[in-house]
C-alpha positions as a Python dict, from the first residue, in 0.01 Angstrom:
ca = {
    (1, 'L'): (0, 0, 0),
    (2, 'C'): (-134, -379, 26),
    (3, 'E'): (15, -352, 403),
    (4, 'I'): (-199, 6, 405),
    (5, 'G'): (-498, -174, 229),
    (6, 'K'): (-461, -477, 434),
    (7, 'V'): (-490, -274, 781),
    (8, 'V'): (-772, -95, 667),
    (9, 'I'): (-1005, -371, 583),
    (10, 'Q'): (-873, -457, 865),
    (11, 'K'): (-1043, -214, 1045),
    (12, 'R'): (-1329, -185, 888),
    (13, 'V'): (-1370, -564, 995),
    (14, 'D'): (-1294, -501, 1332),
    (15, 'N'): (-1570, -180, 1303),
    (16, 'H'): (-1839, -424, 1208),
    (17, 'N'): (-1766, -718, 1401),
    (18, 'Q'): (-1772, -463, 1717),
    (19, 'K'): (-2074, -331, 1554),
    (20, 'N'): (-2231, -700, 1601),
    (21, 'K'): (-2124, -742, 1919),
    (22, 'R'): (-2285, -484, 2055),
    (23, 'G'): (-2582, -503, 1913),
    (24, 'I'): (-2620, -895, 2038),
    (25, 'A'): (-2537, -786, 2378),
    (26, 'I'): (-2803, -547, 2342),
    (27, 'M'): (-3068, -802, 2147),
    (28, 'N'): (-3005, -1040, 2478),
    (29, 'F'): (-3001, -765, 2693),
    (30, 'G'): (-3317, -723, 2491),
    (31, 'I'): (-3431, -1089, 2622),
    (32, 'L'): (-3319, -1059, 2942),
    (33, 'V'): (-3570, -773, 3033),
    (34, 'L'): (-3872, -966, 2880),
    (35, 'L'): (-3752, -1263, 3117),
    (36, 'I'): (-3718, -1028, 3470),
    (37, 'A'): (-4031, -892, 3371),
    (38, 'I'): (-4228, -1209, 3351),
    (39, 'I'): (-4086, -1277, 3621),
    (40, 'L'): (-4147, -953, 3805),
    (41, 'F'): (-4527, -1059, 3676),
    (42, 'A'): (-4551, -1415, 3837),
    (43, 'L'): (-4444, -1272, 4150),
    (44, 'L'): (-4627, -964, 4174),
    (45, 'A'): (-4957, -1176, 4107),
    (46, 'F'): (-4856, -1426, 4368),
    (47, 'K'): (-4856, -1129, 4593),
    (48, 'Q'): (-5216, -1039, 4518),
    (49, 'L'): (-5159, -736, 4293),
    (50, 'S'): (-5408, -642, 4082),
    (51, 'A'): (-5376, -694, 3755),
    (52, 'L'): (-5556, -377, 3665),
    (53, 'I'): (-5175, -238, 3889),
    (54, 'L'): (-4954, -490, 3776),
    (55, 'A'): (-4994, -455, 3428),
    (56, 'P'): (-4934, -153, 3336),
    (57, 'V'): (-4639, -127, 3622),
    (58, 'V'): (-4458, -425, 3471),
    (59, 'T'): (-4530, -231, 3103),
    (60, 'I'): (-4360, 79, 3234),
    (61, 'F'): (-4074, -109, 3340),
    (62, 'V'): (-4061, -331, 3006),
    (63, 'L'): (-4117, 22, 2821),
    (64, 'I'): (-3785, 208, 3007),
    (65, 'C'): (-3541, -106, 2971),
    (66, 'S'): (-3652, -96, 2585),
    (67, 'G'): (-3602, 252, 2533),
    (68, 'I'): (-3956, 368, 2445),
    (69, 'P'): (-4126, 686, 2566),
    (70, 'I'): (-4348, 563, 2812),
    (71, 'M'): (-4652, 722, 2722),
    (72, 'E'): (-4598, 649, 2320),
    (73, 'G'): (-4525, 287, 2465),
    (74, 'L'): (-4838, 332, 2675),
    (75, 'Q'): (-5131, 563, 2440),
    (76, 'D'): (-4995, 350, 2094),
    (77, 'M'): (-4912, 1, 2214),
    (78, 'F'): (-5052, -98, 2497),
    (79, 'M'): (-5400, 34, 2512),
    (80, 'P'): (-5468, 9, 2132),
    (81, 'A'): (-5412, -383, 2213),
    (82, 'A'): (-5657, -345, 2510),
    (83, 'A'): (-5927, -173, 2384),
    (84, 'D'): (-5865, -385, 2032),
    (85, 'Y'): (-5921, -709, 2287),
    (86, 'V'): (-6254, -590, 2475),
    (87, 'S'): (-6375, -489, 2124),
    (88, 'K'): (-6362, -866, 1993),
    (89, 'Y'): (-6440, -982, 2291),
    (90, 'F'): (-6682, -762, 2516),
    (91, 'L'): (-6990, -927, 2420),
    (92, 'T'): (-6882, -1269, 2511),
    (93, 'F'): (-6772, -1196, 2868),
    (94, 'F'): (-7111, -1014, 2873),
    (95, 'V'): (-7362, -1267, 2779),
    (96, 'G'): (-7093, -1547, 2975),
    (97, 'A'): (-7172, -1362, 3296),
    (98, 'L'): (-7548, -1315, 3317),
    (99, 'F'): (-7588, -1660, 3204),
    (100, 'G'): (-7394, -1785, 3512),
    (101, 'A'): (-7536, -1534, 3718),
    (102, 'V'): (-7869, -1619, 3601),
    (103, 'Y'): (-7750, -2018, 3670),
    (104, 'Q'): (-7585, -1899, 3996),
    (105, 'F'): (-7908, -1731, 4153),
    (106, 'T'): (-8189, -1971, 3943),
    (107, 'G'): (-8095, -2301, 4166),
    (108, 'A'): (-8008, -2395, 3817),
    (109, 'A'): (-7637, -2491, 3950),
    (110, 'E'): (-7727, -2576, 4205),
    (111, 'S'): (-7945, -2825, 4049),
    (112, 'I'): (-7735, -2997, 3810),
    (113, 'A'): (-7471, -3008, 4105),
    (114, 'R'): (-7667, -3247, 4308),
    (115, 'F'): (-7751, -3404, 3996),
    (116, 'I'): (-7400, -3517, 3947),
    (117, 'G'): (-7368, -3545, 4300),
    (118, 'G'): (-7582, -3819, 4330),
    (119, 'L'): (-7457, -3995, 4029),
    (120, 'C'): (-7163, -3990, 4136),
    (121, 'H'): (-7233, -4018, 4526),
    (122, 'G'): (-6949, -3783, 4628),
    (123, 'K'): (-6585, -3937, 4398),
    (124, 'F'): (-6427, -3766, 4112),
    (125, 'V'): (-6615, -3495, 4149),
    (126, 'A'): (-6316, -3240, 4071),
    (127, 'P'): (-6313, -3502, 3701),
    (128, 'I'): (-6586, -3478, 3665),
    (129, 'I'): (-6631, -3093, 3653),
    (130, 'M'): (-6292, -3085, 3397),
    (131, 'C'): (-6478, -3314, 3219),
    (132, 'I'): (-6843, -3129, 3181),
    (133, 'T'): (-6640, -2788, 3047),
    (134, 'G'): (-6437, -3024, 2807),
    (135, 'I'): (-6761, -3092, 2653),
    (136, 'L'): (-6900, -2817, 2685),
    (137, 'T'): (-6582, -2618, 2513),
    (138, 'F'): (-6540, -2908, 2245),
    (139, 'G'): (-6901, -2828, 2211),
    (140, 'G'): (-6795, -2511, 2081),
    (141, 'V'): (-6876, -2338, 2405),
    (142, 'S'): (-6547, -2005, 2415),
    (143, 'G'): (-6360, -2121, 2750),
    (144, 'F'): (-6400, -1775, 2896),
    (145, 'V'): (-6869, -1840, 2879),
    (146, 'V'): (-6780, -2150, 3038),
    (147, 'F'): (-6664, -2028, 3319),
    (148, 'F'): (-6935, -1858, 3422),
    (149, 'V'): (-7141, -2142, 3394),
    (150, 'I'): (-6967, -2390, 3516),
    (151, 'Y'): (-6841, -2177, 3868),
    (152, 'P'): (-7162, -2225, 4002),
    (153, 'I'): (-7212, -2569, 3934),
    (154, 'A'): (-6860, -2666, 4044),
    (155, 'L'): (-6927, -2477, 4344),
    (156, 'N'): (-7244, -2641, 4468),
    (157, 'L'): (-7084, -2972, 4324),
    (158, 'F'): (-6820, -2913, 4560),
    (159, 'K'): (-6995, -2756, 4860),
    (160, 'E'): (-7221, -3108, 4821),
    (161, 'S'): (-6920, -3328, 4862),
    (162, 'N'): (-6749, -3110, 5092),
    (163, 'L'): (-6397, -3056, 4886),
    (164, 'T'): (-6204, -2746, 4905),
    (165, 'R'): (-6245, -2459, 4700),
    (166, 'R'): (-5880, -2521, 4596),
    (167, 'L'): (-5891, -2752, 4301),
    (168, 'I'): (-6212, -2544, 4118),
    (169, 'P'): (-5987, -2334, 3941),
    (170, 'A'): (-5803, -2648, 3867),
    (171, 'A'): (-6043, -2840, 3761),
    (172, 'I'): (-6248, -2616, 3584),
    (173, 'S'): (-5952, -2482, 3344),
    (174, 'A'): (-5788, -2850, 3278),
    (175, 'G'): (-6166, -2893, 3117),
    (176, 'C'): (-6177, -2545, 2879),
    (177, 'W'): (-5736, -2550, 2800),
    (178, 'T'): (-5621, -2897, 2747),
    (179, 'W'): (-5749, -3219, 2551),
    (180, 'S'): (-6084, -3048, 2474),
    (181, 'M'): (-5826, -2784, 2354),
    (182, 'T'): (-5596, -2945, 2138),
    (183, 'A'): (-5745, -3297, 2022),
    (184, 'P'): (-5848, -3397, 1688),
    (185, 'G'): (-6156, -3187, 1594),
    (186, 'S'): (-6226, -2931, 1823),
    (187, 'P'): (-6365, -2594, 1709),
    (188, 'S'): (-6112, -2402, 1928),
    (189, 'I'): (-5900, -2127, 1828),
    (190, 'Q'): (-5593, -2292, 1842),
    (191, 'N'): (-5706, -2571, 1584),
    (192, 'T'): (-5849, -2269, 1315),
    (193, 'I'): (-5513, -2057, 1361),
    (194, 'A'): (-5308, -2434, 1304),
    (195, 'M'): (-5598, -2491, 965),
    (196, 'K'): (-5585, -2147, 824),
    (197, 'S'): (-5187, -2102, 898),
    (198, 'L'): (-5113, -2435, 743),
    (199, 'G'): (-5337, -2508, 503),
    (200, 'T'): (-5441, -2885, 772),
    (201, 'T'): (-5806, -2962, 871),
    (202, 'A'): (-5938, -3012, 1237),
    (203, 'T'): (-5900, -3372, 1224),
    (204, 'A'): (-5425, -3371, 1179),
    (205, 'A'): (-5266, -3595, 1276),
    (206, 'F'): (-5585, -3769, 1374),
    (207, 'L'): (-5436, -4138, 1483),
    (208, 'P'): (-5160, -4000, 1735),
    (209, 'S'): (-5365, -3753, 1823),
    (210, 'L'): (-5631, -3935, 2001),
    (211, 'I'): (-5371, -4171, 2162),
    (212, 'A'): (-5203, -3845, 2260),
    (213, 'T'): (-5550, -3668, 2399),
    (214, 'A'): (-5670, -3983, 2544),
    (215, 'A'): (-5341, -3988, 2805),
    (216, 'E'): (-5348, -3649, 2860),
    (217, 'F'): (-5734, -3687, 2985),
    (218, 'L'): (-5675, -3994, 3123),
    (219, 'M'): (-5312, -3811, 3349),
    (220, 'I'): (-5524, -3514, 3446),
    (221, 'F'): (-5810, -3698, 3506),
    (222, 'V'): (-5592, -3916, 3812),
    (223, 'W'): (-5396, -3556, 3923),
    (224, 'L'): (-5689, -3354, 4047),
    (225, 'E'): (-5884, -3722, 4219),
    (226, 'C'): (-5533, -3784, 4401),
    (227, 'R'): (-5503, -3459, 4438),
    (228, 'A'): (-5908, -3428, 4634),
    (229, 'R'): (-5847, -3714, 4839),
    (230, 'K'): (-5459, -3576, 5005),
    (231, 'F'): (-5653, -3213, 5092),
    (232, 'T'): (-5969, -3435, 5231),
    (233, 'A'): (-5685, -3598, 5423),
    (234, 'Q'): (-5491, -3307, 5557),
    (235, 'G'): (-5903, -3180, 5685),
    (236, 'K'): (-5907, -2939, 5362),
    (237, 'L'): (-6296, -2913, 5343),
    (238, 'F'): (-6506, -2654, 5149),
    (239, 'E'): (-6501, -2469, 5510),
    (240, 'D'): (-6152, -2321, 5531),
    (241, 'A'): (-6096, -2041, 5698),
    (242, 'S'): (-5751, -2007, 5595),
    (243, 'L'): (-5843, -1879, 5259),
    (244, 'K'): (-5808, -1485, 5165),
    (245, 'M'): (-6174, -1471, 5020),
    (246, 'Q'): (-6435, -1662, 5203),
    (247, 'L'): (-6746, -1667, 5006),
    (248, 'S'): (-7046, -1432, 5103),
    (249, 'A'): (-7343, -1558, 5287),
    (250, 'E'): (-7565, -1502, 4948),
    (251, 'E'): (-7333, -1795, 4775),
    (252, 'L'): (-7336, -1979, 5025),
    (253, 'E'): (-7753, -2000, 5027),
    (254, 'E'): (-7880, -2328, 5047),
    (255, 'R'): (-8195, -2384, 4911),
    (256, 'S'): (-8447, -2662, 4925),
    (257, 'S'): (-8465, -2963, 4659),
    (258, 'D'): (-8834, -2850, 4624),
    (259, 'N'): (-8703, -2425, 4540),
    (260, 'L'): (-8529, -2611, 4252),
    (261, 'P'): (-8553, -2626, 3888),
    (262, 'H'): (-8536, -2969, 3793),
    (263, 'P'): (-8244, -3105, 3662),
    (264, 'I'): (-8379, -3126, 3304),
    (265, 'I'): (-8467, -2808, 3271),
    (266, 'A'): (-8190, -2647, 3435),
    (267, 'L'): (-7966, -2890, 3112),
    (268, 'I'): (-8231, -2739, 2827),
    (269, 'P'): (-8069, -2430, 2791),
    (270, 'I'): (-7665, -2530, 2800),
    (271, 'A'): (-7819, -2748, 2552),
    (272, 'A'): (-7978, -2470, 2348),
    (273, 'I'): (-7640, -2343, 2339),
    (274, 'I'): (-7424, -2655, 2200),
    (275, 'L'): (-7718, -2658, 1926),
    (276, 'C'): (-7701, -2294, 1816),
    (277, 'F'): (-7358, -2265, 1789),
    (278, 'N'): (-7242, -2625, 1690),
    (279, 'A'): (-7557, -2742, 1441),
    (280, 'L'): (-7689, -2419, 1288),
    (281, 'K'): (-7403, -2212, 1327),
    (282, 'L'): (-7484, -1910, 1456),
    (283, 'P'): (-7259, -1639, 1673),
    (284, 'V'): (-7109, -1771, 2012),
    (285, 'E'): (-7324, -1437, 2171),
    (286, 'T'): (-7641, -1544, 1962),
    (287, 'S'): (-7581, -1889, 2057),
    (288, 'V'): (-7508, -1782, 2433),
    (289, 'T'): (-7834, -1492, 2419),
    (290, 'V'): (-8039, -1789, 2368),
    (291, 'G'): (-7977, -1962, 2624),
    (292, 'I'): (-8036, -1662, 2877),
    (293, 'I'): (-8356, -1654, 2713),
    (294, 'L'): (-8447, -2023, 2762),
    (295, 'A'): (-8344, -2017, 3131),
    (296, 'V'): (-8533, -1743, 3214),
    (297, 'V'): (-8866, -1854, 3064),
    (298, 'L'): (-8802, -2233, 3183),
    (299, 'M'): (-8707, -2068, 3522),
    (300, 'F'): (-8829, -1776, 3574),
    (301, 'K'): (-9053, -1809, 3883),
    (302, 'K'): (-8771, -1929, 4062),
    (303, 'V'): (-8628, -1579, 4100),
    (304, 'A'): (-8873, -1393, 4354),
    (305, 'N'): (-8997, -1086, 4079),
    (306, 'I'): (-8893, -847, 3891),
    (307, 'N'): (-8627, -642, 4131),
    (308, 'S'): (-8500, -915, 4197),
    (309, 'W'): (-8458, -998, 3822),
    (310, 'I'): (-8317, -671, 3787),
    (311, 'E'): (-8028, -762, 4094),
    (312, 'V'): (-7952, -1054, 3902),
    (313, 'F'): (-7831, -913, 3584),
    (314, 'N'): (-7691, -596, 3716),
    (315, 'K'): (-7467, -868, 3889),
    (316, 'G'): (-7376, -1063, 3541),
    (317, 'A'): (-7270, -729, 3408),
    (318, 'A'): (-7050, -622, 3690),
    (319, 'D'): (-6871, -940, 3658),
    (320, 'S'): (-6877, -934, 3325),
    (321, 'G'): (-6686, -588, 3286),
    (322, 'S'): (-6463, -694, 3598),
    (323, 'A'): (-6340, -1015, 3436),
    (324, 'I'): (-6291, -838, 3106),
    (325, 'L'): (-6084, -533, 3254),
    (326, 'N'): (-5856, -797, 3410),
    (327, 'T'): (-5760, -974, 3113),
    (328, 'A'): (-5755, -737, 2824),
    (329, 'I'): (-5496, -552, 3100),
    (330, 'V'): (-5272, -827, 3101),
    (331, 'V'): (-5355, -850, 2687),
    (332, 'G'): (-5176, -456, 2624),
    (333, 'F'): (-4897, -576, 2815),
    (334, 'G'): (-4818, -853, 2557),
    (335, 'G'): (-4907, -571, 2291),
    (336, 'V'): (-4607, -365, 2411),
    (337, 'V'): (-4382, -682, 2453),
    (338, 'E'): (-4455, -796, 2038),
    (339, 'Q'): (-4262, -470, 1944),
    (340, 'T'): (-4007, -493, 2176),
    (341, 'D'): (-3663, -540, 2009),
    (342, 'G'): (-3610, -864, 2217),
    (343, 'F'): (-3900, -979, 2147),
    (344, 'H'): (-3798, -978, 1761),
    (345, 'Y'): (-3453, -1077, 1798),
    (346, 'L'): (-3630, -1383, 1997),
    (347, 'I'): (-3779, -1518, 1701),
    (348, 'T'): (-3576, -1483, 1525),
    (349, 'H'): (-3258, -1663, 1733),
    (350, 'L'): (-3532, -1952, 1779),
    (351, 'Q'): (-3487, -1999, 1360),
    (352, 'N'): (-3142, -2107, 1449),
    (353, 'L'): (-3166, -2405, 1680),
    (354, 'S'): (-3038, -2711, 1629),
    (355, 'I'): (-3288, -2961, 1774),
    (356, 'S'): (-3501, -3186, 1593),
    (357, 'P'): (-3762, -3039, 1383),
    (358, 'L'): (-4064, -3157, 1573),
    (359, 'V'): (-3896, -3092, 1883),
    (360, 'F'): (-3844, -2722, 1792),
    (361, 'V'): (-4169, -2645, 1613),
    (362, 'A'): (-4293, -2747, 2046),
    (363, 'V'): (-4037, -2542, 2152),
    (364, 'T'): (-4055, -2239, 1938),
    (365, 'I'): (-4462, -2204, 2002),
    (366, 'A'): (-4462, -2328, 2367),
    (367, 'I'): (-4190, -2019, 2428),
    (368, 'C'): (-4402, -1759, 2155),
    (369, 'A'): (-4705, -1877, 2346),
    (370, 'G'): (-4532, -1816, 2686),
    (371, 'V'): (-4405, -1468, 2599),
    (372, 'C'): (-4752, -1318, 2486),
    (373, 'G'): (-4916, -1545, 2832),
    (374, 'S'): (-5152, -1681, 2529),
    (375, 'A'): (-5214, -1979, 2316),
    (376, 'S'): (-5332, -1817, 2060),
    (377, 'G'): (-5138, -1563, 2058),
    (378, 'G'): (-4857, -1747, 2066),
    (379, 'M'): (-4935, -1988, 1761),
    (380, 'G'): (-5014, -1677, 1611),
    (381, 'V'): (-4668, -1530, 1640),
    (382, 'A'): (-4459, -1797, 1606),
    (383, 'F'): (-4698, -1977, 1263),
    (384, 'A'): (-4645, -1585, 1122),
    (385, 'A'): (-4296, -1582, 1191),
    (386, 'L'): (-4165, -1934, 1119),
    (387, 'T'): (-4432, -2145, 874),
    (388, 'D'): (-4213, -2110, 600),
    (389, 'T'): (-3914, -2227, 818),
    (390, 'Y'): (-4145, -2532, 944),
    (391, 'K'): (-4203, -2608, 600),
    (392, 'S'): (-3877, -2643, 482),
    (393, 'M'): (-3748, -2858, 738),
    (394, 'G'): (-3953, -3156, 563),
    (395, 'V'): (-4174, -3209, 858),
    (396, 'S'): (-4516, -3302, 771),
    (397, 'L'): (-4780, -3019, 829),
    (398, 'E'): (-5016, -3262, 986),
    (399, 'A'): (-4767, -3285, 1277),
    (400, 'V'): (-4690, -2948, 1289),
    (401, 'H'): (-5061, -2850, 1335),
    (402, 'R'): (-5149, -3084, 1601),
    (403, 'I'): (-4796, -3020, 1776),
    (404, 'G'): (-4838, -2671, 1787),
    (405, 'A'): (-5152, -2716, 1960),
    (406, 'I'): (-5049, -2870, 2231),
    (407, 'A'): (-4695, -2677, 2302),
    (408, 'A'): (-4911, -2361, 2285),
    (409, 'G'): (-5131, -2481, 2557),
    (410, 'T'): (-4797, -2533, 2804),
    (411, 'L'): (-4649, -2177, 2872),
    (412, 'D'): (-4885, -1996, 2805),
    (413, 'T'): (-5028, -2128, 3186),
    (414, 'L'): (-4733, -1900, 3311),
    (415, 'P'): (-4917, -1700, 3642),
    (416, 'H'): (-4918, -1399, 3364),
    (417, 'Q'): (-5159, -1569, 3171),
    (418, 'G'): (-5531, -1299, 3104),
    (419, 'A'): (-5808, -1648, 3148),
    (420, 'Q'): (-5614, -1744, 3451),
    (421, 'I'): (-5671, -1403, 3625),
    (422, 'T'): (-5999, -1379, 3524),
    (423, 'L'): (-6103, -1764, 3650),
    (424, 'L'): (-5916, -1681, 4005),
    (425, 'G'): (-6164, -1375, 4049),
    (426, 'I'): (-6413, -1501, 3935),
    (427, 'C'): (-6360, -1845, 4232),
    (428, 'K'): (-6252, -1581, 4483),
    (429, 'L'): (-5868, -1738, 4488),
    (430, 'T'): (-5550, -1662, 4477),
    (431, 'H'): (-5250, -1766, 4268),
    (432, 'K'): (-5076, -1874, 4583),
    (433, 'E'): (-5355, -2103, 4677),
    (434, 'V'): (-5406, -2274, 4367),
    (435, 'Y'): (-5146, -2223, 4124),
    (436, 'F'): (-4921, -2560, 4146),
    (437, 'D'): (-5224, -2749, 4082),
    (438, 'I'): (-5302, -2488, 3750),
    (439, 'A'): (-4965, -2574, 3673),
    (440, 'V'): (-4928, -2931, 3701),
    (441, 'T'): (-5262, -2941, 3451),
    (442, 'Q'): (-5214, -2714, 3174),
    (443, 'I'): (-4854, -2727, 3214),
    (444, 'L'): (-4656, -3050, 3315),
    (445, 'I'): (-4876, -3317, 3175),
    (446, 'P'): (-4941, -3138, 2854),
    (447, 'I'): (-4562, -3121, 2836),
    (448, 'L'): (-4567, -3478, 2869),
    (449, 'T'): (-4824, -3494, 2629),
    (450, 'L'): (-4577, -3385, 2392),
    (451, 'F'): (-4349, -3686, 2497),
    (452, 'I'): (-4596, -3869, 2415),
    (453, 'F'): (-4715, -3753, 2056),
    (454, 'I'): (-4398, -3682, 1914),
    (455, 'P'): (-4244, -4019, 1956),
    (456, 'L'): (-4592, -4166, 1805),
    (457, 'V'): (-4566, -3938, 1480),
    (458, 'S'): (-4202, -4010, 1449),
    (459, 'L'): (-4249, -4329, 1440),
    (460, 'G'): (-4528, -4293, 1142),
    (461, 'M'): (-4837, -4341, 1294),
}
């Protein structure tokens, strides 16, 4: 009887082990599906397939491989995530695009560009654009708003200095999504998520954060300037017939200095936006609307007539629609990914990694951001799943805060990132033409920043 009992027990154990192995195999397959989906997304993005087609196609691939009915997945996961994003951010995109259009067609952007160009004498143009976008972002202006505001300024400044347009996306996005996003005191959503999840302050780990931020800023500044000089030496200048999308005559039109608003007049609406958002604590949509009204009042005569003003606003409205759709459709893909067994298994499996606690925080948040294609989305998922784990490790929550903010801004910049797709559309450039510099400034350099920050914290700073 004892022998029979042993056999029965052993069979049950074997069956249980086999079930566990099958479960692990299924979960590993789920992670493989996510990896293939991200690679497929990147490859198709490099082939310039529209995000409006790309995101649903890759989403259907994930649904099929995950055993989720296609229509159920699209209607109950994909569309709600995309629609929620449009609902939350449409007004931000809308007023930002209107503001950008006003600055383009009144000549305000060109006025500021010429003023800055006169100060730098054609030197450090790409780094200066990075500085301007970073200051605006740190001032509280949404990155998506900054895209629309800064692009016409960057375009005119690059034209004045005869630099290739290939560096414009890297210069703009590096200013929005690196040091200004992760520095102590930044009003970025990454700082906010960490504060709410960990109970820390916006200036968490102030001294090592400040040192790491300064190092990150310097590395990006040097990279952009070196690349600008290299492109110029290779003969790749502003007018480049090899670029897939060429600028329209309207965008290339030059105004006489007499027909441009004074640089100080052009800067007043931007200053008003920063003041309204930070000092008066108005919502960003309201703040930008104040900027639009001021810009129209101050520079009304710079546009020919009422009908021309209508065309300006129509252009801005059209730009906002295409921009938010390109982003929201990628967010829909992330909404499906978050519901798959592979993603849940990945989060669980990350908790079992045997590495340094500070490195563990960086790795887990970076991976979550990469899968979601969003820094804020990745932080939200990671903190929701792993905050208790981080606390149980005994590491400083201030260090977790800052490492999380920096790490979230690494793998989120894979080619399927919605913000990146939006910016490339605004700049009329492709992944193939510009992604290398984006990857260096927003993946490689932030990772190097972590290698600076973590040792500083480990030394007790």
